Amino acid sequence: MTDLIRAEGLTKTYGSKTVLDRVDLRVPAGSIVGFVGANGAGKTTTIRALLGLMPLDAGRVVLFGEPFDISADAATCQRIKGRIGAVLDTCPFVPDLSVKTVGSLMKAAYPTWRADLFEEHLRRFELDPRKKIKEFSRGMGMKLQLACALAHEPDVLLLDEATAGLDPLARDEVLDILRAFVSDENHAVLLSSHITTDLEKIADVIVGIDQGRIVFSLEKDVITDEMGIARCRSAELENLVSSGLYDQNSLRVLRRPYGIDVLVPDRFTLARRFPEIPCDKATIEDYLQFVLTGEQA
Ligand code: ATP
């Protein structure tokens, strides 16, 4: 699959702090990539780097096969940015503007702007065109950004916490829109989110970042269909480790007050070999927690 977006070795330092450390990331055509990590892990900085919004210390961004950075000329910027719809974690529009005025400004900025699509999304999201941005809740601001991102018919959506602040019905509506968007195999989405249940519903690949470093990149189904959390007592953990069923380095454990949780790569194998050990399906949140705070068995 062609990568519509690629980050190669992105490195960014603020003062003495390295906030991006050789970040590699791919967003292939036809896919939704979920981007997860704790607060301050580097998700927003990565997305801003992909959009060419800041200078990098090292590495490069390749958008639609073409290297792109903050020094790109106006024509390149317009051509490439025209193919990207972005939702940033903070609403970028001037608070005193009305929704209608935002639409007019977007029309001037994007030759491919479709006023009919914008109006359709405003209706879908129940946003009043006469309202001013400052009257909007965070969720309404997110919906407006999404309506703008979609209305210039991009090939890629870069979404930073786009479902944060939305009520569950609105979140499901946005997920439906994203599914429809990638049903065109020339489209792709990168979506950062703390709401990992949203990613469980729509993402193909999950990429985790911690302290500016990519710590995993896995197909979502590998996490949610194959992995398991075995609820062990000490003796069961010892049996599991000594059985040789798994390479010891592949088992991560979290010690809880009530026992030991063990992340296993294949819950079906565990169930066959150790039917007495209860084992739940892993979630993206479980996996992230084990990677970030688990120990080796
Ligand atoms: P969250 O989930 O809280 O939104 P995040 O994963 O998006 O977090 P970033 O916003 O990318 O994290 O921040 C990564 C790190 O970079 C943080 O430690 C943050 O303090 C730092 N950082 C970001 N922008 C700047 C800046 N302009 N100057 C200094 N430090 C910055």
mmCIF file of N, CA, C and O in Angstrom, residues 142 208 237 246 250 259 279:
data_model
loop_
_atom_site.group_PDB
_atom_site.id
_atom_site.type_symbol
_atom_site.label_atom_id
_atom_site.label_comp_id
_atom_site.label_asym_id
_atom_site.label_seq_id
_atom_site.Cartn_x
_atom_site.Cartn_y
_atom_site.Cartn_z
ATOM 1 N N MET A 142 -14.827 21.408 17.774
ATOM 2 C CA MET A 142 -14.268 20.240 17.098
ATOM 3 C C MET A 142 -15.096 19.890 15.862
ATOM 4 O O MET A 142 -14.563 19.558 14.805
ATOM 5 N N GLY A 208 1.935 3.650 19.192
ATOM 6 C CA GLY A 208 2.066 4.213 20.540
ATOM 7 C C GLY A 208 3.329 5.042 20.640
ATOM 8 O O GLY A 208 4.374 4.669 20.094
ATOM 9 N N LEU A 237 1.843 -17.881 37.608
ATOM 10 C CA LEU A 237 2.813 -17.147 36.794
ATOM 11 C C LEU A 237 4.092 -17.978 36.643
ATOM 12 O O LEU A 237 4.640 -18.092 35.544
ATOM 13 N N TYR A 246 5.714 -19.454 26.155
ATOM 14 C CA TYR A 246 6.069 -18.149 25.598
ATOM 15 C C TYR A 246 7.528 -17.852 25.899
ATOM 16 O O TYR A 246 8.032 -18.242 26.963
ATOM 17 N N SER A 250 8.691 -12.016 26.112
ATOM 18 C CA SER A 250 7.470 -11.522 25.462
ATOM 19 C C SER A 250 6.328 -11.359 26.466
ATOM 20 O O SER A 250 5.264 -10.871 26.118
ATOM 21 N N GLY A 259 -3.527 -9.847 42.684
ATOM 22 C CA GLY A 259 -2.855 -10.896 41.912
ATOM 23 C C GLY A 259 -1.938 -10.283 40.864
ATOM 24 O O GLY A 259 -1.601 -9.103 40.948
ATOM 25 N N CYS A 279 -8.589 -15.621 31.542
ATOM 26 C CA CYS A 279 -7.876 -14.737 30.595
ATOM 27 C C CYS A 279 -8.892 -13.889 29.838
ATOM 28 O O CYS A 279 -9.803 -14.418 29.216
#
